[in-house]
Amino acid sequence: MPTRARAPRRHPVVALLVVLALAVLSVAGAQAAGLSLMSPVRPTAKQLARCAPGPVTVSPTGTSSAGQFTQVAVSGLAGGCTIGAVRVASGSTGAWTQAFVSSSSSAITGGAFTATGPAFTPPVTGSGRAWVTVNGWPVPATWAYTPPAGPVSPGNGNTVMPNIEWTLVTNNPVQVCFTATVSTTSTTPVPWQLKMDLAQAPFNGTTSQFTLLNAPGGADIAWKLGITYDHTAMTALIAGKPDVDAPVTTITSATTLRFQVCNYNLPPGVQTPSAYTVTYSNSPAWTATRACVTATVTGNGTSRFFFGWTAEIDMSAARAAVGGSGWSELTDNFWQLTRTDLGGNKFRFTSNTAANISGTQTYVFTYCATR
């Protein structure tokens, strides 16, 4: 007898899942029908803009002392920034050394601000970099500084002189040293030179007795260097000797030479009226037998080297106060001065070598009328 085909039997679990799915779709459809549609929203991002775009220029400012500054000026800011800070480095690519950091943020006025920090020797334009932040934002910055014409300068176009560090050893006799750092921007070997203007301070016309020494942080190269003099032009050139082992007559951008030059018997500093001021006081307290005037000579920082000075004292009031005809000095340093009697109780005092000062140094002496 033929076999009858049986209808497939539906599994009870599968049937239950189908029913549940239909129920969910029905509810979702009903809820979707009650939703209100909103227009699409475009995603956005809030952008915070710098308060000043830059670039700015950074340079040393204020009065220098022995070639060092404690302030830098930042200019060229356009925008609504209110405070700024500065950092300066010296050196060359890949070998920067921090030279100055502002001690705190400074207020910006008229697109500029002045930052104060520890004293530093400013690098020249090509050997310095500056970083400036305003209201927390960094802005592009350029370092710019051309030092005043000095007694030491590059002797040819290849030579870059990032730094000259002066040391005033003593003023009697005048003894001065400077440490030179020499480099170049050339990637191929080029000859280098330093030039000394012997007519300028602190050399003051000397044409001999310069000593070449190794400098702290430098290599043993002093014996490889030489000085040639041009007495007519009052100049001298420092360069490498060609006839030594491993000469340093040429350098590349990967080379930095560092050495020291000293002279321990220079002529006295010249009289420089623009470098100082003189103040006077009637002290110590006048008595019936002695009336004194104290003179204080103060350098204003415009001359880093030793200079001579002159002070004139009118002793007429002191003489009238005590009568008599005697004169005396109170500070026991008149051997360092030359006194000239101008007549009428007026005197001129001129510094000898031992009384010369530099930078912002002071010199004090006291002259008295006595009876």
mmCIF file of C-alpha atoms in Angstrom:
data_model
loop_
_atom_site.group_PDB
_atom_site.id
_atom_site.type_symbol
_atom_site.label_atom_id
_atom_site.label_comp_id
_atom_site.label_asym_id
_atom_site.label_seq_id
_atom_site.Cartn_x
_atom_site.Cartn_y
_atom_site.Cartn_z
ATOM 1 C CA MET A 1 0.000 0.000 0.000
ATOM 2 C CA PRO A 2 1.445 3.359 -0.960
ATOM 3 C CA THR A 3 2.939 5.447 1.840
ATOM 4 C CA ARG A 4 1.387 8.883 2.460
ATOM 5 C CA ALA A 5 3.654 11.821 2.857
ATOM 6 C CA ARG A 6 3.474 13.463 6.303
ATOM 7 C CA ALA A 7 3.254 17.208 6.746
ATOM 8 C CA PRO A 8 6.295 18.720 8.406
ATOM 9 C CA ARG A 9 5.825 19.307 12.068
ATOM 10 C CA ARG A 10 6.411 22.858 13.331
ATOM 11 C CA HIS A 11 8.741 23.081 16.280
ATOM 12 C CA PRO A 12 6.992 24.768 19.222
ATOM 13 C CA VAL A 13 10.002 27.037 20.115
ATOM 14 C CA VAL A 14 10.304 28.414 16.580
ATOM 15 C CA ALA A 15 6.608 29.165 16.494
ATOM 16 C CA LEU A 16 6.841 31.076 19.754
ATOM 17 C CA LEU A 17 9.740 33.236 18.468
ATOM 18 C CA VAL A 18 7.821 34.168 15.339
ATOM 19 C CA VAL A 19 4.834 35.290 17.409
ATOM 20 C CA LEU A 20 7.026 37.421 19.703
ATOM 21 C CA ALA A 21 8.801 39.084 16.753
ATOM 22 C CA LEU A 22 5.481 40.058 15.190
ATOM 23 C CA ALA A 23 4.340 41.521 18.494
ATOM 24 C CA VAL A 24 7.479 43.654 18.873
ATOM 25 C CA LEU A 25 7.229 44.981 15.331
ATOM 26 C CA SER A 26 3.617 45.906 15.887
ATOM 27 C CA VAL A 27 4.433 47.900 19.058
ATOM 28 C CA ALA A 28 7.460 49.601 17.471
ATOM 29 C CA GLY A 29 5.393 50.593 14.510
ATOM 30 C CA ALA A 30 2.715 52.052 16.720
ATOM 31 C CA GLN A 31 5.281 54.063 18.723
ATOM 32 C CA ALA A 32 7.043 55.282 15.575
ATOM 33 C CA ALA A 33 3.777 56.559 14.261
ATOM 34 C CA GLY A 34 3.527 58.863 17.296
ATOM 35 C CA LEU A 35 7.063 60.348 16.989
ATOM 36 C CA SER A 36 7.610 63.890 15.698
ATOM 37 C CA LEU A 37 10.510 64.220 13.262
ATOM 38 C CA MET A 38 13.277 66.894 13.707
ATOM 39 C CA SER A 39 15.429 68.460 11.034
ATOM 40 C CA PRO A 40 18.933 66.948 10.796
ATOM 41 C CA VAL A 41 21.619 68.605 12.963
ATOM 42 C CA ARG A 42 25.096 69.263 11.485
ATOM 43 C CA PRO A 43 27.956 68.363 13.889
ATOM 44 C CA THR A 44 30.117 71.411 14.800
ATOM 45 C CA ALA A 45 33.324 72.114 16.776
ATOM 46 C CA LYS A 46 34.099 75.300 18.698
ATOM 47 C CA GLN A 47 37.462 76.799 17.682
ATOM 48 C CA LEU A 48 39.463 78.959 20.106
ATOM 49 C CA ALA A 49 41.452 81.589 18.205
ATOM 50 C CA ARG A 50 44.752 83.134 19.332
ATOM 51 C CA CYS A 51 44.404 86.601 20.774
ATOM 52 C CA ALA A 52 47.342 87.728 18.599
ATOM 53 C CA PRO A 53 48.703 86.072 15.447
ATOM 54 C CA GLY A 54 52.260 87.438 15.431
ATOM 55 C CA PRO A 55 54.973 87.485 14.288
ATOM 56 C CA VAL A 56 56.685 89.555 16.990
ATOM 57 C CA THR A 57 60.187 90.956 17.380
ATOM 58 C CA VAL A 58 62.234 90.448 20.555
ATOM 59 C CA SER A 59 65.281 92.574 21.473
ATOM 60 C CA PRO A 60 67.221 93.499 24.618
ATOM 61 C CA THR A 61 66.224 96.806 26.177
ATOM 62 C CA GLY A 62 67.066 99.021 29.135
ATOM 63 C CA THR A 63 70.502 99.997 30.399
ATOM 64 C CA SER A 64 73.223 97.402 30.075
ATOM 65 C CA SER A 65 75.872 96.730 32.677
ATOM 66 C CA ALA A 66 79.141 95.231 31.484
ATOM 67 C CA GLY A 67 77.344 94.227 28.276
ATOM 68 C CA GLN A 68 74.517 92.424 30.064
ATOM 69 C CA PHE A 69 70.802 93.221 30.071
ATOM 70 C CA THR A 70 67.991 92.287 32.449
ATOM 71 C CA GLN A 71 65.105 93.174 30.134
ATOM 72 C CA VAL A 72 63.832 92.314 26.664
ATOM 73 C CA ALA A 73 61.209 94.163 24.637
ATOM 74 C CA VAL A 74 58.529 92.412 22.568
ATOM 75 C CA SER A 75 56.795 94.397 19.817
ATOM 76 C CA GLY A 76 54.431 93.747 16.918
ATOM 77 C CA LEU A 77 51.463 92.266 18.783
ATOM 78 C CA ALA A 78 48.088 92.882 17.174
ATOM 79 C CA GLY A 79 44.951 91.670 18.934
ATOM 80 C CA GLY A 80 43.431 91.512 22.374
ATOM 81 C CA CYS A 81 46.174 89.780 24.363
ATOM 82 C CA THR A 82 46.750 91.089 27.869
ATOM 83 C CA ILE A 83 49.869 89.307 29.236
ATOM 84 C CA GLY A 84 53.021 87.816 27.761
ATOM 85 C CA ALA A 85 56.224 85.950 28.644
ATOM 86 C CA VAL A 86 59.551 85.431 26.841
ATOM 87 C CA ARG A 87 62.394 82.953 26.612
ATOM 88 C CA VAL A 88 65.656 83.566 24.703
ATOM 89 C CA ALA A 89 68.367 81.090 23.693
ATOM 90 C CA SER A 90 71.768 81.519 22.092
ATOM 91 C CA GLY A 91 73.866 79.192 19.981
ATOM 92 C CA SER A 92 73.175 77.502 16.666
ATOM 93 C CA THR A 93 70.923 74.829 15.213
ATOM 94 C CA GLY A 94 70.959 71.752 17.418
ATOM 95 C CA ALA A 95 73.008 73.433 20.151
ATOM 96 C CA TRP A 96 70.842 76.101 21.749
ATOM 97 C CA THR A 97 71.566 77.236 25.304
ATOM 98 C CA GLN A 98 68.941 79.050 27.332
ATOM 99 C CA ALA A 99 70.073 82.618 28.030
ATOM 100 C CA PHE A 100 67.028 84.446 29.398
ATOM 101 C CA VAL A 101 63.648 83.562 30.899
ATOM 102 C CA SER A 102 61.190 86.232 32.000
ATOM 103 C CA SER A 103 60.613 85.996 35.727
ATOM 104 C CA SER A 104 56.842 86.558 35.394
ATOM 105 C CA SER A 105 54.181 87.476 32.874
ATOM 106 C CA SER A 106 54.099 91.128 31.830
ATOM 107 C CA ALA A 107 51.170 93.341 30.882
ATOM 108 C CA ILE A 108 50.753 94.079 27.181
ATOM 109 C CA THR A 109 50.138 97.707 26.253
ATOM 110 C CA GLY A 110 49.887 99.084 22.755
ATOM 111 C CA GLY A 111 50.883 95.813 21.146
ATOM 112 C CA ALA A 112 54.123 95.524 23.144
ATOM 113 C CA PHE A 113 55.495 94.505 26.513
ATOM 114 C CA THR A 114 58.795 94.443 28.405
ATOM 115 C CA ALA A 115 59.884 91.316 30.260
ATOM 116 C CA THR A 116 62.382 91.256 33.130
ATOM 117 C CA GLY A 117 64.651 88.401 34.189
ATOM 118 C CA PRO A 118 68.210 87.494 35.224
ATOM 119 C CA ALA A 119 71.078 89.435 33.627
ATOM 120 C CA PHE A 120 72.291 87.884 30.362
ATOM 121 C CA THR A 121 74.611 88.657 27.473
ATOM 122 C CA PRO A 122 72.373 88.990 24.414
ATOM 123 C CA PRO A 123 73.354 86.952 21.346
ATOM 124 C CA VAL A 124 73.605 88.703 18.001
ATOM 125 C CA THR A 125 70.695 88.352 15.584
ATOM 126 C CA GLY A 126 71.959 85.287 13.742
ATOM 127 C CA SER A 127 72.885 83.425 16.914
ATOM 128 C CA GLY A 128 69.744 83.897 18.971
ATOM 129 C CA ARG A 129 66.202 82.560 19.093
ATOM 130 C CA ALA A 130 63.178 83.754 21.010
ATOM 131 C CA TRP A 131 59.961 82.081 22.154
ATOM 132 C CA VAL A 132 56.971 84.213 23.147
ATOM 133 C CA THR A 133 53.642 83.237 24.696
ATOM 134 C CA VAL A 134 50.700 85.617 25.020
ATOM 135 C CA ASN A 135 47.697 84.666 27.151
ATOM 136 C CA GLY A 136 49.087 81.125 27.077
ATOM 137 C CA TRP A 137 49.323 80.979 23.254
ATOM 138 C CA PRO A 138 52.709 80.666 21.497
ATOM 139 C CA VAL A 139 53.260 83.196 18.695
ATOM 140 C CA PRO A 140 56.010 83.267 16.041
ATOM 141 C CA ALA A 141 58.941 85.360 17.305
ATOM 142 C CA THR A 142 62.179 86.698 15.842
ATOM 143 C CA TRP A 143 65.242 87.638 17.885
ATOM 144 C CA ALA A 144 66.967 90.852 16.743
ATOM 145 C CA TYR A 145 70.106 92.377 18.254
ATOM 146 C CA THR A 146 73.032 94.175 16.692
ATOM 147 C CA PRO A 147 75.578 95.038 19.386
ATOM 148 C CA PRO A 148 77.163 98.462 19.302
ATOM 149 C CA ALA A 149 80.459 98.634 17.477
ATOM 150 C CA GLY A 150 83.000 97.251 19.903
ATOM 151 C CA PRO A 151 86.701 96.656 20.178
ATOM 152 C CA VAL A 152 86.400 93.024 18.981
ATOM 153 C CA SER A 153 84.567 92.050 15.782
ATOM 154 C CA PRO A 154 84.606 89.395 13.012
ATOM 155 C CA GLY A 155 87.699 89.819 10.868
ATOM 156 C CA ASN A 156 86.147 88.495 7.645
ATOM 157 C CA GLY A 157 82.754 87.658 6.146
ATOM 158 C CA ASN A 158 82.977 83.973 7.038
ATOM 159 C CA THR A 159 83.249 84.546 10.773
ATOM 160 C CA VAL A 160 80.301 84.583 13.151
ATOM 161 C CA MET A 161 81.042 85.822 16.643
ATOM 162 C CA PRO A 162 78.105 84.664 18.792
ATOM 163 C CA ASN A 163 79.548 85.977 22.001
ATOM 164 C CA ILE A 164 82.303 88.006 23.645
ATOM 165 C CA GLU A 165 82.523 87.680 27.420
ATOM 166 C CA TRP A 166 84.554 90.387 29.133
ATOM 167 C CA THR A 167 86.309 90.055 32.485
ATOM 168 C CA LEU A 168 87.765 93.165 34.089
ATOM 169 C CA VAL A 169 90.555 91.820 36.271
ATOM 170 C CA THR A 170 91.671 95.057 37.940
ATOM 171 C CA ASN A 171 91.981 98.764 37.215
ATOM 172 C CA ASN A 172 95.513 99.343 38.544
ATOM 173 C CA PRO A 173 97.248 98.415 36.370
ATOM 174 C CA VAL A 174 94.454 97.906 33.862
ATOM 175 C CA GLN A 175 94.013 94.178 33.328
ATOM 176 C CA VAL A 176 91.303 92.817 31.038
ATOM 177 C CA CYS A 177 90.411 89.447 29.495
ATOM 178 C CA PHE A 178 87.775 88.437 26.980
ATOM 179 C CA THR A 179 86.520 85.003 26.009
ATOM 180 C CA ALA A 180 85.601 84.665 22.337
ATOM 181 C CA THR A 181 83.282 82.124 20.755
ATOM 182 C CA VAL A 182 83.793 81.798 16.996
ATOM 183 C CA SER A 183 81.684 79.895 14.469
ATOM 184 C CA THR A 184 80.446 80.123 10.880
ATOM 185 C CA THR A 185 77.347 79.360 8.842
ATOM 186 C CA SER A 186 79.364 77.727 6.044
ATOM 187 C CA THR A 187 78.998 73.965 5.634
ATOM 188 C CA THR A 188 82.389 73.816 3.903
ATOM 189 C CA PRO A 189 85.709 74.759 5.564
ATOM 190 C CA VAL A 190 86.414 78.518 5.498
ATOM 191 C CA PRO A 191 89.135 80.644 7.104
ATOM 192 C CA TRP A 192 88.138 82.670 10.155
ATOM 193 C CA GLN A 193 89.493 85.787 11.872
ATOM 194 C CA LEU A 194 88.785 88.081 14.795
ATOM 195 C CA LYS A 195 89.688 91.754 14.610
ATOM 196 C CA MET A 196 90.673 93.942 17.580
ATOM 197 C CA ASP A 197 90.391 97.731 17.327
ATOM 198 C CA LEU A 198 93.331 98.709 19.514
ATOM 199 C CA ALA A 199 92.345 102.374 19.599
ATOM 200 C CA GLN A 200 89.127 101.601 21.478
ATOM 201 C CA ALA A 201 88.652 100.923 25.185
ATOM 202 C CA PRO A 202 89.763 98.851 26.953
ATOM 203 C CA PHE A 203 92.875 98.572 24.756
ATOM 204 C CA ASN A 204 93.342 102.365 24.674
ATOM 205 C CA GLY A 205 96.160 102.344 22.132
ATOM 206 C CA THR A 206 98.233 99.376 23.275
ATOM 207 C CA THR A 207 99.898 97.320 20.561
ATOM 208 C CA SER A 208 101.534 94.522 22.512
ATOM 209 C CA GLN A 209 101.445 92.120 25.463
ATOM 210 C CA PHE A 210 98.302 90.209 24.497
ATOM 211 C CA THR A 211 98.185 86.610 25.736
ATOM 212 C CA LEU A 212 96.173 83.784 24.170
ATOM 213 C CA LEU A 213 94.762 81.225 26.614
ATOM 214 C CA ASN A 214 92.454 78.229 26.619
ATOM 215 C CA ALA A 215 88.959 79.175 27.762
ATOM 216 C CA PRO A 216 86.698 77.299 30.184
ATOM 217 C CA GLY A 217 84.573 74.950 28.119
ATOM 218 C CA GLY A 218 86.918 75.187 25.152
ATOM 219 C CA ALA A 219 89.471 72.838 23.640
ATOM 220 C CA ASP A 220 93.255 73.005 23.969
ATOM 221 C CA ILE A 221 93.768 75.383 21.029
ATOM 222 C CA ALA A 222 95.479 78.497 22.420
ATOM 223 C CA TRP A 223 98.877 77.310 21.189
ATOM 224 C CA LYS A 224 97.417 76.946 17.694
ATOM 225 C CA LEU A 225 96.403 80.629 17.506
ATOM 226 C CA GLY A 226 98.383 83.730 16.650
ATOM 227 C CA ILE A 227 98.051 87.541 16.667
ATOM 228 C CA THR A 228 99.306 89.861 13.921
ATOM 229 C CA TYR A 229 99.452 93.636 14.452
ATOM 230 C CA ASP A 230 98.913 96.543 12.079
ATOM 231 C CA HIS A 231 100.382 99.432 14.047
ATOM 232 C CA THR A 232 99.478 102.008 11.427
ATOM 233 C CA ALA A 233 95.790 101.053 11.434
ATOM 234 C CA MET A 234 95.848 100.340 15.186
ATOM 235 C CA THR A 235 94.299 96.903 14.674
ATOM 236 C CA ALA A 236 95.234 93.276 15.374
ATOM 237 C CA LEU A 237 93.981 90.029 13.843
ATOM 238 C CA ILE A 238 93.585 86.695 15.633
ATOM 239 C CA ALA A 239 93.533 83.522 13.526
ATOM 240 C CA GLY A 240 94.759 79.949 13.468
ATOM 241 C CA LYS A 241 98.416 79.165 12.764
ATOM 242 C CA PRO A 242 98.931 77.044 9.639
ATOM 243 C CA ASP A 243 102.207 75.442 10.773
ATOM 244 C CA VAL A 244 101.017 73.428 13.783
ATOM 245 C CA ASP A 245 99.683 69.927 14.317
ATOM 246 C CA ALA A 246 95.952 69.688 13.473
ATOM 247 C CA PRO A 247 95.611 73.421 12.711
ATOM 248 C CA VAL A 248 92.386 75.339 13.270
ATOM 249 C CA THR A 249 92.850 77.769 10.395
ATOM 250 C CA THR A 250 89.425 76.856 8.979
ATOM 251 C CA ILE A 251 86.050 76.014 10.487
ATOM 252 C CA THR A 252 82.619 74.794 9.356
ATOM 253 C CA SER A 253 79.110 75.168 10.749
ATOM 254 C CA ALA A 254 79.786 72.029 12.786
ATOM 255 C CA THR A 255 82.782 73.682 14.473
ATOM 256 C CA THR A 256 82.886 76.168 17.348
ATOM 257 C CA LEU A 257 86.145 77.619 18.662
ATOM 258 C CA ARG A 258 86.376 79.071 22.144
ATOM 259 C CA PHE A 259 89.449 80.795 23.556
ATOM 260 C CA GLN A 260 90.541 83.647 25.830
ATOM 261 C CA VAL A 261 92.617 86.774 25.192
ATOM 262 C CA CYS A 262 94.151 88.752 28.083
ATOM 263 C CA ASN A 263 96.282 91.835 28.547
ATOM 264 C CA TYR A 264 97.660 92.594 32.004
ATOM 265 C CA ASN A 265 99.261 95.972 31.337
ATOM 266 C CA LEU A 266 96.854 98.197 29.427
ATOM 267 C CA PRO A 267 96.959 102.004 29.423
ATOM 268 C CA PRO A 268 94.665 103.768 31.928
ATOM 269 C CA GLY A 269 91.015 104.261 31.065
ATOM 270 C CA VAL A 270 90.355 107.548 29.278
ATOM 271 C CA GLN A 271 88.302 110.403 30.694
ATOM 272 C CA THR A 272 84.669 109.698 29.715
ATOM 273 C CA PRO A 273 82.272 112.415 30.965
ATOM 274 C CA SER A 274 79.214 110.673 29.491
ATOM 275 C CA ALA A 275 79.784 107.533 31.599
ATOM 276 C CA TYR A 276 79.164 108.898 35.108
ATOM 277 C CA THR A 277 77.525 111.455 37.380
ATOM 278 C CA VAL A 278 78.850 113.177 40.511
ATOM 279 C CA THR A 279 76.794 114.011 43.610
ATOM 280 C CA TYR A 280 77.898 116.008 46.643
ATOM 281 C CA SER A 281 76.900 116.148 50.306
ATOM 282 C CA ASN A 282 78.052 118.204 53.284
ATOM 283 C CA SER A 283 79.174 115.274 55.358
ATOM 284 C CA PRO A 284 80.135 114.205 57.888
ATOM 285 C CA ALA A 285 78.383 116.742 60.110
ATOM 286 C CA TRP A 286 80.182 120.076 60.149
ATOM 287 C CA THR A 287 81.842 121.303 63.339
ATOM 288 C CA ALA A 288 83.448 124.568 64.374
ATOM 289 C CA THR A 289 86.848 123.267 63.283
ATOM 290 C CA ARG A 290 86.096 121.004 60.307
ATOM 291 C CA ALA A 291 83.637 121.245 57.396
ATOM 292 C CA CYS A 292 83.784 118.513 54.742
ATOM 293 C CA VAL A 293 82.240 117.824 51.341
ATOM 294 C CA THR A 294 81.859 114.209 50.196
ATOM 295 C CA ALA A 295 81.805 113.521 46.466
ATOM 296 C CA THR A 296 80.332 110.299 45.051
ATOM 297 C CA VAL A 297 81.147 109.375 41.462
ATOM 298 C CA THR A 298 78.690 106.817 40.012
ATOM 299 C CA GLY A 299 78.956 105.078 36.644
ATOM 300 C CA ASN A 300 75.734 105.030 34.615
ATOM 301 C CA GLY A 301 76.386 101.674 32.941
ATOM 302 C CA THR A 302 77.190 103.024 29.475
ATOM 303 C CA SER A 303 80.850 101.991 29.664
ATOM 304 C CA ARG A 304 81.625 98.372 30.441
ATOM 305 C CA PHE A 305 85.335 99.179 30.643
ATOM 306 C CA PHE A 306 87.375 101.223 33.125
ATOM 307 C CA PHE A 307 87.179 104.967 32.537
ATOM 308 C CA GLY A 308 88.565 108.116 34.078
ATOM 309 C CA TRP A 309 86.457 110.828 35.708
ATOM 310 C CA THR A 310 86.663 114.400 36.998
ATOM 311 C CA ALA A 311 84.874 116.076 39.926
ATOM 312 C CA GLU A 312 84.961 119.748 40.859
ATOM 313 C CA ILE A 313 84.166 120.906 44.419
ATOM 314 C CA ASP A 314 83.356 124.440 45.563
ATOM 315 C CA MET A 315 84.591 124.605 49.160
ATOM 316 C CA SER A 316 83.575 128.245 49.734
ATOM 317 C CA ALA A 317 80.751 127.461 52.171
ATOM 318 C CA ALA A 318 82.929 125.004 54.073
ATOM 319 C CA ARG A 319 85.731 127.544 54.372
ATOM 320 C CA ALA A 320 83.323 130.231 55.599
ATOM 321 C CA ALA A 321 81.934 127.867 58.205
ATOM 322 C CA VAL A 322 85.251 127.201 59.918
ATOM 323 C CA GLY A 323 87.472 130.121 58.917
ATOM 324 C CA GLY A 324 91.163 129.345 59.054
ATOM 325 C CA SER A 325 93.138 128.199 56.044
ATOM 326 C CA GLY A 326 93.713 124.447 56.412
ATOM 327 C CA TRP A 327 92.694 121.669 54.039
ATOM 328 C CA SER A 328 92.588 117.937 54.686
ATOM 329 C CA GLU A 329 91.270 114.729 53.220
ATOM 330 C CA LEU A 330 89.193 112.302 55.232
ATOM 331 C CA THR A 331 88.978 109.090 53.224
ATOM 332 C CA ASP A 332 92.699 108.298 52.894
ATOM 333 C CA ASN A 333 92.485 107.752 49.130
ATOM 334 C CA PHE A 334 93.850 111.020 47.783
ATOM 335 C CA TRP A 335 96.937 109.236 46.479
ATOM 336 C CA GLN A 336 94.599 107.893 43.790
ATOM 337 C CA LEU A 337 93.564 111.409 42.711
ATOM 338 C CA THR A 338 95.171 114.454 41.144
ATOM 339 C CA ARG A 339 94.053 117.734 42.800
ATOM 340 C CA THR A 340 94.123 121.027 40.925
ATOM 341 C CA ASP A 341 93.571 124.322 42.803
ATOM 342 C CA LEU A 342 91.265 126.438 40.637
ATOM 343 C CA GLY A 343 91.376 129.413 43.037
ATOM 344 C CA GLY A 344 88.515 130.885 45.053
ATOM 345 C CA ASN A 345 88.265 127.767 47.266
ATOM 346 C CA LYS A 346 87.419 125.621 44.213
ATOM 347 C CA PHE A 347 89.234 122.418 43.357
ATOM 348 C CA ARG A 348 89.278 119.871 40.543
ATOM 349 C CA PHE A 349 89.909 116.194 41.307
ATOM 350 C CA THR A 350 90.889 113.849 38.483
ATOM 351 C CA SER A 351 91.079 110.079 38.832
ATOM 352 C CA ASN A 352 94.384 108.313 38.502
ATOM 353 C CA THR A 353 94.391 104.712 37.277
ATOM 354 C CA ALA A 354 93.578 103.247 40.685
ATOM 355 C CA ALA A 355 90.470 105.437 41.032
ATOM 356 C CA ASN A 356 88.989 104.588 37.625
ATOM 357 C CA ILE A 357 85.663 102.754 37.637
ATOM 358 C CA SER A 358 83.507 100.807 35.157
ATOM 359 C CA GLY A 359 79.834 100.071 34.551
ATOM 360 C CA THR A 360 77.819 101.240 37.559
ATOM 361 C CA GLN A 361 80.656 101.203 40.078
ATOM 362 C CA THR A 362 81.106 104.107 42.518
ATOM 363 C CA TYR A 363 84.049 106.015 43.947
ATOM 364 C CA VAL A 364 83.796 108.176 47.074
ATOM 365 C CA PHE A 365 86.183 110.737 48.519
ATOM 366 C CA THR A 366 85.894 113.521 51.124
ATOM 367 C CA TYR A 367 87.681 116.884 51.206
ATOM 368 C CA CYS A 368 87.605 119.166 54.272
ATOM 369 C CA ALA A 369 88.244 122.765 55.268
ATOM 370 C CA THR A 370 89.894 122.954 58.696
ATOM 371 C CA ARG A 371 91.301 125.435 61.193
#
